[in-house]
Short mmCIF file of C-alpha atoms and ligand atoms in Angstrom, two decimals:
data_model
loop_
_atom_site.label_atom_id
_atom_site.label_comp_id
_atom_site.label_asym_id
_atom_site.label_seq_id
_atom_site.Cartn_x
_atom_site.Cartn_y
_atom_site.Cartn_z
CA MET I 1 -45.02 4.35 -77.48
CA THR I 2 -48.84 4.21 -77.50
CA ALA I 3 -50.91 7.40 -77.13
CA THR I 4 -52.16 6.08 -73.76
CA GLN I 5 -48.61 5.59 -72.52
CA GLY I 6 -47.63 9.04 -73.80
CA LEU I 7 -50.51 10.63 -71.91
CA TRP I 8 -49.54 8.76 -68.75
CA ASN I 9 -45.91 9.86 -69.04
CA ARG I 10 -46.97 13.51 -69.31
CA LEU I 11 -49.35 13.12 -66.39
CA PHE I 12 -46.73 11.40 -64.22
CA GLU I 13 -44.09 14.04 -64.97
CA THR I 14 -46.50 16.89 -64.24
CA ALA I 15 -47.60 15.17 -61.01
CA GLN I 16 -44.00 14.96 -59.87
CA GLY I 17 -43.40 18.60 -60.74
CA LEU I 18 -46.40 19.52 -58.60
CA GLY I 19 -44.96 17.62 -55.62
CA PHE I 20 -46.85 14.32 -55.84
CA GLY I 21 -44.22 11.74 -54.97
CA MET I 22 -46.11 8.81 -56.42
CA ALA I 23 -48.87 8.15 -58.92
CA GLY I 24 -50.55 5.08 -60.39
CA ALA I 25 -53.82 4.21 -62.11
CA VAL I 26 -56.49 1.59 -61.57
CA ALA I 27 -59.60 0.61 -63.51
CA ALA I 28 -62.72 2.52 -62.50
CA ASN I 29 -64.70 -0.44 -61.24
CA VAL I 30 -66.06 -1.77 -57.96
CA ASP I 31 -63.52 -1.68 -55.14
CA PRO I 32 -62.70 -5.23 -54.06
CA ARG I 33 -62.70 -4.04 -50.45
CA ARG I 34 -66.37 -3.03 -50.51
CA ALA I 35 -67.19 -5.93 -48.17
CA VAL I 36 -64.52 -4.73 -45.70
CA LEU I 37 -66.15 -1.30 -45.60
CA GLU I 38 -69.61 -2.81 -45.12
CA GLY I 39 -68.38 -5.06 -42.30
CA TRP I 40 -66.65 -2.09 -40.65
CA LEU I 41 -69.85 -0.06 -40.83
CA ASP I 42 -72.01 -2.97 -39.60
CA GLN I 43 -69.84 -3.20 -36.52
CA GLY I 44 -70.31 0.51 -35.86
CA MET I 45 -66.57 1.22 -36.16
CA HIS I 46 -67.32 4.59 -37.75
CA GLY I 47 -68.66 5.85 -34.40
CA ASP I 48 -70.81 8.90 -34.98
CA MET I 49 -69.37 9.76 -38.41
CA ALA I 50 -72.80 9.26 -39.99
CA TRP I 51 -71.48 10.57 -43.32
CA MET I 52 -69.25 7.47 -43.57
CA ALA I 53 -72.25 5.15 -43.50
CA LYS I 54 -74.06 7.07 -46.22
CA ASP I 55 -74.12 5.15 -49.48
CA PRO I 56 -71.20 2.65 -49.22
CA GLU I 57 -71.93 1.59 -52.80
CA ARG I 58 -71.12 5.05 -54.11
CA ARG I 59 -67.94 5.09 -52.00
CA THR I 60 -66.74 1.95 -53.72
CA ASP I 61 -67.75 2.48 -57.36
CA PRO I 62 -66.38 5.52 -59.21
CA ARG I 63 -68.86 4.97 -62.07
CA LEU I 64 -71.64 6.02 -59.73
CA VAL I 65 -69.89 9.40 -59.57
CA LEU I 66 -68.86 9.61 -63.20
CA PRO I 67 -70.67 7.12 -65.45
CA GLU I 68 -68.05 7.52 -68.23
CA ALA I 69 -65.19 6.80 -65.82
CA ARG I 70 -62.55 4.41 -67.11
CA ALA I 71 -59.60 5.02 -64.80
CA VAL I 72 -58.81 6.42 -61.38
CA VAL I 73 -55.43 8.09 -60.96
CA ALA I 74 -54.18 7.63 -57.39
CA LEU I 75 -51.65 10.08 -55.98
CA PHE I 76 -49.53 10.43 -52.83
CA HIS I 77 -48.28 13.81 -51.57
CA SER I 78 -45.89 13.88 -48.62
CA TYR I 79 -46.44 16.18 -45.67
CA HIS I 80 -43.51 14.78 -43.68
CA PRO I 81 -42.40 17.75 -41.58
CA GLY I 82 -39.14 16.26 -40.27
CA PRO I 83 -38.18 16.27 -36.59
CA LEU I 84 -40.38 18.46 -34.38
CA GLY I 85 -37.98 18.70 -31.41
CA THR I 86 -39.22 18.38 -27.86
CA PRO I 87 -41.74 20.58 -26.04
CA LEU I 88 -40.59 23.23 -23.58
CA MET I 89 -41.29 22.19 -19.98
CA ASP I 90 -42.57 25.67 -18.90
CA THR I 91 -46.26 24.75 -18.88
CA PRO I 92 -48.21 21.72 -20.12
CA ARG I 93 -48.28 21.63 -23.89
CA GLY I 94 -50.36 19.66 -26.35
CA ARG I 95 -49.59 17.81 -29.54
CA ILE I 96 -51.20 18.29 -32.95
CA ALA I 97 -50.95 15.62 -35.65
CA ARG I 98 -48.36 16.42 -38.29
CA TYR I 99 -50.85 16.54 -41.14
CA ALA I 100 -52.44 19.61 -39.56
CA LEU I 101 -49.28 21.60 -38.75
CA GLY I 102 -49.31 23.44 -42.08
CA ASP I 103 -52.06 24.79 -44.34
CA ASP I 104 -55.29 22.86 -44.88
CA TYR I 105 -54.38 20.09 -47.32
CA HIS I 106 -57.80 20.14 -48.96
CA ASP I 107 -57.15 23.69 -50.22
CA VAL I 108 -53.54 23.03 -51.23
CA LEU I 109 -54.10 19.72 -52.98
CA VAL I 110 -57.33 20.53 -54.80
CA LYS I 111 -55.48 23.40 -56.56
CA LYS I 112 -52.67 21.04 -57.56
CA LEU I 113 -55.13 18.36 -58.69
CA ARG I 114 -56.97 20.85 -60.89
CA ALA I 115 -53.67 21.89 -62.47
CA LEU I 116 -52.73 18.25 -63.00
CA SER I 117 -56.05 17.28 -64.53
CA GLN I 118 -55.45 19.89 -67.28
CA VAL I 119 -52.99 17.39 -68.76
CA LEU I 120 -55.87 14.97 -69.30
CA ASP I 121 -57.89 17.51 -71.23
CA ASP I 122 -61.02 15.73 -69.98
CA PRO I 123 -63.86 18.10 -69.09
CA THR I 124 -65.61 15.31 -67.16
CA ALA I 125 -62.60 14.57 -64.91
CA ARG I 126 -63.19 14.94 -61.16
CA VAL I 127 -60.58 15.50 -58.46
CA TYR I 128 -60.68 14.36 -54.84
CA THR I 129 -58.62 14.32 -51.70
CA ASP I 130 -60.48 13.04 -48.68
CA THR I 131 -63.44 14.79 -50.22
CA GLY I 132 -64.81 12.02 -52.36
CA PRO I 133 -66.51 8.68 -52.29
CA PHE I 134 -63.43 6.46 -52.21
CA LEU I 135 -61.60 3.95 -50.09
CA GLU I 136 -58.50 5.97 -50.81
CA ARG I 137 -56.08 3.51 -49.26
CA SER I 138 -57.49 0.62 -51.22
CA VAL I 139 -57.29 2.60 -54.48
CA ALA I 140 -53.69 3.62 -53.69
CA SER I 141 -52.55 0.11 -52.87
CA ARG I 142 -54.13 -1.29 -56.02
CA ALA I 143 -52.35 1.48 -57.96
CA GLN I 144 -49.04 0.19 -56.50
CA ILE I 145 -48.38 3.35 -54.52
CA GLY I 146 -47.87 1.26 -51.42
CA TRP I 147 -49.64 -1.21 -49.18
CA THR I 148 -52.22 -0.87 -46.39
CA GLY I 149 -50.10 -1.43 -43.30
CA LYS I 150 -51.06 -2.94 -39.98
CA SER I 151 -51.65 0.65 -38.84
CA GLY I 152 -54.33 0.91 -41.53
CA LEU I 153 -52.16 3.54 -43.20
CA LEU I 154 -50.94 3.45 -46.76
CA ILE I 155 -47.18 2.91 -46.64
CA ASN I 156 -44.89 3.78 -49.52
CA PRO I 157 -41.48 2.14 -49.13
CA LYS I 158 -39.57 5.36 -49.98
CA LEU I 159 -41.95 8.05 -48.72
CA GLY I 160 -43.33 6.34 -45.59
CA THR I 161 -46.80 7.06 -44.23
CA TYR I 162 -46.80 10.85 -43.76
CA GLY I 163 -48.62 11.52 -47.02
CA PHE I 164 -52.04 12.54 -48.27
CA LEU I 165 -53.87 10.46 -50.82
CA ALA I 166 -55.72 11.99 -53.75
CA GLU I 167 -57.48 10.86 -56.92
CA ILE I 168 -58.51 11.98 -60.37
CA VAL I 169 -61.37 10.09 -62.01
CA THR I 170 -61.23 10.24 -65.77
CA ALA I 171 -62.99 8.94 -68.84
CA HIS I 172 -59.59 8.38 -70.50
CA GLU I 173 -57.96 5.01 -70.73
CA LEU I 174 -54.65 4.88 -68.90
CA PRO I 175 -52.04 2.16 -68.39
CA LEU I 176 -53.25 0.34 -65.28
CA ALA I 177 -51.24 -1.13 -62.42
CA GLU I 178 -51.22 -4.87 -62.82
CA LYS I 179 -51.32 -6.08 -59.24
CA PRO I 180 -51.50 -4.46 -55.81
CA HIS I 181 -48.31 -3.45 -54.03
CA PRO I 182 -47.01 -6.35 -51.91
CA ASP I 183 -47.40 -6.08 -48.14
CA ARG I 184 -44.03 -5.39 -46.53
CA CYS I 185 -44.98 -5.00 -42.86
CA GLY I 186 -43.55 -8.48 -42.18
CA SER I 187 -43.58 -9.47 -38.52
CA CYS I 188 -43.40 -5.84 -37.25
CA THR I 189 -46.17 -4.97 -34.79
CA SER I 190 -44.86 -1.57 -33.55
CA CYS I 191 -48.07 0.30 -34.46
CA LEU I 192 -50.35 -2.31 -32.89
CA ASP I 193 -48.24 -2.27 -29.71
CA VAL I 194 -47.97 1.52 -29.33
CA CYS I 195 -51.65 2.48 -29.71
CA PRO I 196 -52.59 3.45 -26.13
CA SER I 197 -56.33 3.08 -26.65
CA GLY I 198 -56.37 -0.25 -28.51
CA ALA I 199 -57.90 1.29 -31.64
CA LEU I 200 -56.11 -1.12 -33.97
CA VAL I 201 -58.41 -4.03 -33.27
CA ALA I 202 -56.81 -6.24 -35.95
CA PRO I 203 -53.96 -5.60 -38.39
CA GLY I 204 -55.12 -2.78 -40.71
CA ILE I 205 -58.50 -2.36 -39.01
CA VAL I 206 -59.16 0.80 -36.99
CA ASP I 207 -62.11 1.02 -34.62
CA SER I 208 -62.69 4.77 -34.78
CA ARG I 209 -64.51 4.75 -31.44
CA ARG I 210 -61.18 4.06 -29.72
CA CYS I 211 -58.88 6.06 -32.04
CA ILE I 212 -57.46 9.26 -30.51
CA SER I 213 -57.66 10.88 -33.93
CA TYR I 214 -61.42 10.28 -34.05
CA LEU I 215 -61.96 11.24 -30.41
CA THR I 216 -60.15 14.57 -30.75
CA ILE I 217 -61.38 15.56 -34.24
CA GLU I 218 -64.63 13.86 -35.21
CA HIS I 219 -66.35 12.97 -31.93
CA ARG I 220 -68.65 15.80 -30.91
CA GLY I 221 -69.81 14.92 -27.38
CA PRO I 222 -67.93 14.30 -24.14
CA ILE I 223 -64.99 11.90 -24.53
CA PRO I 224 -65.85 8.54 -22.90
CA ARG I 225 -64.43 8.65 -19.36
CA GLU I 226 -62.40 5.43 -19.65
CA LEU I 227 -60.60 6.75 -22.76
CA ARG I 228 -59.63 10.19 -21.38
CA PRO I 229 -56.52 9.03 -19.48
CA LEU I 230 -55.30 7.22 -22.60
CA MET I 231 -55.25 10.34 -24.74
CA GLY I 232 -52.12 11.82 -23.16
CA ASP I 233 -51.33 15.24 -24.59
CA TRP I 234 -52.96 14.85 -28.05
CA VAL I 235 -55.37 17.71 -28.77
CA TYR I 236 -55.86 17.27 -32.50
CA GLY I 237 -55.34 13.90 -34.16
CA CYS I 238 -52.65 11.44 -33.16
CA ASP I 239 -49.48 10.22 -34.87
CA LEU I 240 -48.34 7.47 -32.52
CA CYS I 241 -48.87 4.64 -35.05
CA GLN I 242 -46.84 6.63 -37.58
CA GLU I 243 -44.10 7.77 -35.19
CA VAL I 244 -43.10 4.15 -34.56
CA CYS I 245 -43.39 2.99 -38.16
CA PRO I 246 -39.91 1.95 -39.38
CA TRP I 247 -40.82 3.07 -42.91
CA ASN I 248 -40.82 6.70 -41.72
CA ARG I 249 -37.24 6.63 -40.43
CA LYS I 250 -35.60 7.40 -43.76
CA ALA I 251 -38.52 9.05 -45.51
CA PRO I 252 -37.62 12.46 -47.00
CA VAL I 253 -39.05 15.67 -45.55
CA THR I 254 -41.65 17.44 -47.73
CA GLU I 255 -40.50 20.36 -49.84
CA GLU I 256 -44.02 21.83 -50.06
CA PRO I 257 -43.94 25.28 -48.38
CA ALA I 258 -47.66 25.07 -47.48
CA PHE I 259 -47.03 21.95 -45.39
CA GLN I 260 -44.19 23.39 -43.31
CA PRO I 261 -45.19 23.38 -39.62
CA LYS I 262 -46.42 26.72 -38.28
CA PRO I 263 -44.41 27.32 -35.10
CA ASP I 264 -47.48 28.09 -32.95
CA ARG I 265 -49.03 24.72 -33.86
CA VAL I 266 -46.07 22.66 -32.67
CA PHE I 267 -46.59 21.90 -28.96
CA PRO I 268 -49.13 24.69 -28.23
CA LYS I 269 -49.78 25.71 -24.63
CA LEU I 270 -52.81 23.81 -23.34
CA VAL I 271 -54.00 26.68 -21.18
CA ASP I 272 -54.09 28.96 -24.25
CA LEU I 273 -56.15 26.40 -26.19
CA LEU I 274 -58.54 26.00 -23.27
CA LEU I 275 -59.22 29.70 -22.85
CA MET I 276 -59.28 30.83 -26.50
CA SER I 277 -62.25 33.00 -27.46
CA GLN I 278 -64.16 32.16 -30.62
CA GLU I 279 -62.44 35.06 -32.37
CA GLN I 280 -58.96 33.92 -31.31
CA PHE I 281 -59.75 30.36 -32.39
CA SER I 282 -60.97 31.45 -35.83
CA GLN I 283 -57.96 33.68 -36.32
CA THR I 284 -55.35 31.21 -35.06
CA PHE I 285 -56.65 28.32 -37.16
CA LYS I 286 -57.68 30.21 -40.28
CA GLY I 287 -56.74 28.16 -43.36
CA SER I 288 -56.02 25.11 -41.22
CA ALA I 289 -57.67 21.68 -41.01
CA ILE I 290 -57.84 22.27 -37.24
CA LYS I 291 -60.99 24.38 -37.67
CA ARG I 292 -62.86 21.08 -37.91
CA THR I 293 -62.91 20.59 -34.12
CA LYS I 294 -64.52 24.00 -33.60
CA ARG I 295 -63.52 26.05 -30.56
CA ARG I 296 -65.52 23.92 -28.17
CA GLY I 297 -63.93 20.67 -29.38
CA MET I 298 -60.43 22.08 -29.04
CA ALA I 299 -61.15 23.48 -25.56
CA ARG I 300 -62.57 20.08 -24.52
CA ASN I 301 -59.45 18.33 -25.81
CA ALA I 302 -57.15 20.82 -24.05
CA ALA I 303 -59.02 20.25 -20.76
CA VAL I 304 -58.64 16.47 -21.06
CA ALA I 305 -54.91 16.86 -21.81
CA LEU I 306 -54.58 19.17 -18.78
CA GLY I 307 -56.25 16.46 -16.67
CA ASN I 308 -53.60 14.05 -17.92
CA ALA I 309 -50.77 16.53 -17.25
CA LYS I 310 -51.96 16.98 -13.61
CA ASP I 311 -50.12 20.30 -13.11
CA PRO I 312 -51.57 22.25 -10.12
CA ALA I 313 -50.40 25.51 -11.75
CA THR I 314 -53.17 25.11 -14.34
CA VAL I 315 -56.01 25.06 -11.78
CA PRO I 316 -56.87 28.79 -12.22
CA ALA I 317 -57.37 28.30 -15.98
CA LEU I 318 -59.48 25.18 -15.45
CA ARG I 319 -61.49 26.96 -12.74
CA GLN I 320 -62.14 29.81 -15.17
CA ALA I 321 -63.31 27.38 -17.88
CA LEU I 322 -65.52 25.51 -15.42
CA SER I 323 -67.18 28.65 -14.15
CA THR I 324 -67.44 30.73 -17.33
CA ASP I 325 -67.33 28.65 -20.53
CA ALA I 326 -70.69 28.80 -22.32
CA GLU I 327 -70.36 25.19 -23.49
CA ALA I 328 -71.35 22.36 -21.15
CA LEU I 329 -68.93 20.17 -23.15
CA VAL I 330 -65.98 22.30 -22.02
CA ARG I 331 -67.18 22.75 -18.43
CA GLY I 332 -67.60 18.97 -18.07
CA ALA I 333 -64.08 18.27 -19.33
CA ALA I 334 -62.65 21.01 -17.07
CA ALA I 335 -64.39 19.40 -14.07
CA TRP I 336 -62.82 16.05 -14.94
CA ALA I 337 -59.38 17.66 -15.25
CA LEU I 338 -59.71 19.35 -11.85
CA GLY I 339 -60.68 15.96 -10.38
CA GLN I 340 -57.50 14.48 -11.84
CA ILE I 341 -55.32 17.23 -10.36
CA ARG I 342 -57.06 16.99 -6.95
CA SER I 343 -55.03 19.77 -5.27
CA GLU I 344 -56.72 21.80 -2.54
CA ALA I 345 -57.44 24.60 -5.03
CA ALA I 346 -58.85 22.12 -7.54
CA ILE I 347 -61.29 20.69 -4.97
CA LYS I 348 -62.34 24.23 -3.96
CA ALA I 349 -63.01 25.12 -7.58
CA LEU I 350 -65.16 22.01 -8.00
CA GLU I 351 -67.11 22.75 -4.81
CA ALA I 352 -67.77 26.32 -5.91
CA ALA I 353 -69.00 25.15 -9.33
CA GLN I 354 -71.21 22.50 -7.71
CA ALA I 355 -73.24 25.27 -6.10
CA THR I 356 -73.95 27.09 -9.36
CA GLU I 357 -73.88 24.52 -12.20
CA SER I 358 -77.25 24.11 -13.91
CA ASP I 359 -76.44 21.49 -16.57
CA ALA I 360 -77.21 17.96 -15.32
CA GLU I 361 -74.32 16.27 -17.13
CA VAL I 362 -71.75 18.80 -15.97
CA TYR I 363 -73.15 18.55 -12.45
CA GLU I 364 -72.55 14.80 -12.59
CA GLU I 365 -68.99 15.32 -13.84
CA ILE I 366 -68.39 17.61 -10.84
CA GLN I 367 -69.81 14.99 -8.43
CA LEU I 368 -67.65 12.24 -9.90
CA ALA I 369 -64.58 14.49 -9.85
CA LEU I 370 -65.15 15.36 -6.17
CA ARG I 371 -65.50 11.66 -5.34
CA GLY I 372 -62.22 10.96 -7.17
CA GLU I 373 -63.86 8.77 -9.82
C1 B12 D 401 -62.89 8.02 -41.82
C2 B12 D 401 -61.42 8.35 -41.86
C3 B12 D 401 -60.74 8.36 -40.65
C4 B12 D 401 -61.36 7.82 -39.37
C5 B12 D 401 -61.34 6.28 -39.44
C6 B12 D 401 -59.96 5.69 -39.78
C7 B12 D 401 -60.02 4.43 -40.60
N1 B12 D 401 -58.95 3.68 -40.55
O1 B12 D 401 -60.96 4.13 -41.30
C8 B12 D 401 -60.43 8.45 -38.29
C9 B12 D 401 -61.01 9.76 -37.83
C10 B12 D 401 -60.15 7.58 -37.07
C11 B12 D 401 -59.18 8.72 -39.13
C12 B12 D 401 -57.92 8.85 -38.58
C13 B12 D 401 -56.78 9.11 -39.34
N2 B12 D 401 -56.73 9.46 -40.62
CO1 B12 D 401 -58.25 9.33 -41.81
N3 B12 D 401 -59.57 9.09 -43.14
C14 B12 D 401 -60.78 8.65 -43.08
C15 B12 D 401 -61.39 8.58 -44.48
C16 B12 D 401 -62.27 9.82 -44.70
C17 B12 D 401 -62.17 7.31 -44.80
C18 B12 D 401 -61.47 6.01 -44.37
C19 B12 D 401 -62.35 4.82 -44.56
O2 B12 D 401 -62.95 4.63 -45.60
N4 B12 D 401 -62.45 3.98 -43.54
C20 B12 D 401 -63.24 2.77 -43.62
C21 B12 D 401 -62.29 1.59 -43.62
C22 B12 D 401 -63.01 0.25 -43.84
O3 B12 D 401 -61.46 1.83 -44.67
P1 B12 D 401 -59.85 1.76 -44.60
O4 B12 D 401 -59.25 2.06 -43.31
O5 B12 D 401 -59.35 2.45 -45.81
O6 B12 D 401 -59.83 0.19 -44.69
C23 B12 D 401 -58.76 -0.48 -45.14
C24 B12 D 401 -58.25 -1.52 -44.21
O7 B12 D 401 -59.34 -2.08 -43.53
C25 B12 D 401 -57.65 -2.43 -45.22
N5 B12 D 401 -57.80 -3.83 -44.99
C26 B12 D 401 -58.84 -4.57 -45.23
N6 B12 D 401 -58.61 -5.81 -44.88
C27 B12 D 401 -57.36 -5.83 -44.45
C28 B12 D 401 -56.60 -6.88 -43.99
C29 B12 D 401 -55.28 -6.65 -43.60
C30 B12 D 401 -54.48 -7.78 -43.09
C31 B12 D 401 -54.72 -5.36 -43.71
C32 B12 D 401 -53.30 -5.09 -43.31
C33 B12 D 401 -55.51 -4.30 -44.16
C34 B12 D 401 -56.81 -4.57 -44.52
O8 B12 D 401 -58.33 -2.24 -46.45
C35 B12 D 401 -59.29 -1.27 -46.30
C36 B12 D 401 -59.40 -0.44 -47.56
O9 B12 D 401 -58.18 0.21 -47.85
C37 B12 D 401 -60.09 8.63 -45.37
C38 B12 D 401 -60.25 9.28 -46.74
C39 B12 D 401 -60.89 8.29 -47.69
N7 B12 D 401 -61.92 8.73 -48.37
O10 B12 D 401 -60.47 7.15 -47.81
C40 B12 D 401 -59.09 9.39 -44.46
C41 B12 D 401 -57.62 8.95 -44.52
C42 B12 D 401 -57.61 7.44 -44.49
N8 B12 D 401 -57.08 9.45 -43.28
C43 B12 D 401 -55.87 9.86 -43.34
C44 B12 D 401 -55.09 10.28 -42.23
C45 B12 D 401 -53.82 11.06 -42.53
C46 B12 D 401 -55.49 9.96 -40.94
C47 B12 D 401 -54.65 10.08 -39.65
C48 B12 D 401 -53.18 9.73 -39.82
C49 B12 D 401 -54.81 11.52 -39.08
C50 B12 D 401 -54.11 11.76 -37.75
N9 B12 D 401 -52.80 11.90 -37.71
O11 B12 D 401 -54.75 11.88 -36.74
C51 B12 D 401 -55.40 9.08 -38.73
C52 B12 D 401 -54.83 7.66 -38.88
C53 B12 D 401 -55.58 6.61 -38.13
C54 B12 D 401 -55.30 5.22 -38.70
N10 B12 D 401 -54.36 4.50 -38.11
O12 B12 D 401 -55.93 4.84 -39.69
C55 B12 D 401 -55.30 9.72 -44.73
C56 B12 D 401 -54.37 8.49 -44.75
C57 B12 D 401 -53.13 8.64 -45.61
C58 B12 D 401 -52.32 7.36 -45.59
N11 B12 D 401 -51.02 7.48 -45.81
O13 B12 D 401 -52.83 6.29 -45.42
C59 B12 D 401 -56.63 9.55 -45.59
C60 B12 D 401 -56.48 8.63 -46.80
C61 B12 D 401 -57.05 10.97 -46.04
C62 B12 D 401 -56.20 11.49 -47.19
N12 B12 D 401 -56.82 11.83 -48.30
O14 B12 D 401 -55.01 11.57 -47.15
N13 B12 D 401 -59.47 8.77 -40.45
#
């Protein structure tokens, strides 16, 4: 056995012990999908994620991060939580994407990656998980961890799609994967068919501007009106394209304690999310990726989901948000939701707010809601 192979074997074994279900290595050179990224950016498919458009060259060449880089180790760590059951019917409840039901994966995985990189004994090595300049799915498919499916997600035939991707860039030589993992989506189009907002504009290509995940997590302003009814009950991310993926049917559940779903994150009450104070929000989502939406984003999402649920019993909460929330973003979404419910109490709440609202955009939302638009 060569020294390179011996090092890889130790790395692979340690990775498995740490919970990484798959690992592979690729040469640290320019990503062949650079042109795909550039085309995606040119078409504005990143929406207002300005950070995505910053320096696409760096995102597709690890040597611009670490000049001595020879190899990139690609890793897959499952967060598959198993069946989540069905929501109670007591009051409208929201849905949070599975990846965010446990602890923040950045914190959990960076610790594991640091431990793993000890095996390399390379002081220059850098570790990343969604934190670095990579097309992580392209790296992982070249490293034979799986293929980029029609959903755009990296699919591993045994582990499915519910997994995080991570990388270690190293100056060491490692045995490299010879060719990318073959595409095994076949004629299946379940993910393309299920996406309610038409975000999968071509197989494997996601237009963020229509993706519920982007709208609920990354998009900062009001959700475009035509997309609100398509968001259903999702308040943080969306898993529809994964829920229908046949490769997830037999995938094993993760054994990582940090990724076990916290009970209060599975089907949370929408009214609670809408009316949370800043302090409650910070406390509830401490150590969770959900913090990214900020309180105002989560309250906006909860209001939109309440508009889709159309339950007249939630009018008092929406009225309270419309009349007292400090954020125009939340008041505007609450006005829309009341317009969707359209009960007598909802109309009264809108009329009362019309008399006092000072923000021009919220005022317009109230007008449109009263006109039933
Ligand atoms: C920006 C981003 C988003 C954006 C944009 C999504 C997107 N598809 O680009 C938004 C906010 C919408 C998003 C949503 C989600 N994300 Co995200 N996201 C990222 C991020 C930071 C960058 C992705 C990127 O570079 N996009 C630009 C495009 C051009 O790149 P790409 O999608 O990788 O492009 C591939 C395809 O176009 C494909 N391709 C090219 N040509 C062709 C042709 C054919 C025929 C096919 C099939 C494919 C194909 O090759 C490209 C390169 O791999 C990555 C982390 C990272 N640094 O990579 C995480 C990442 C992709 N996200 C992740 C996750 C978990 C999600 C969500 C599942 C979260 C959720 N439940 O709500 C959803 C899934 C949405 C989806 N179906 O893709 C994981 C995916 C893990 C996996 N198994 O694939 C990543 C890798 C983070 C991580 N470290 O684990 N995300």
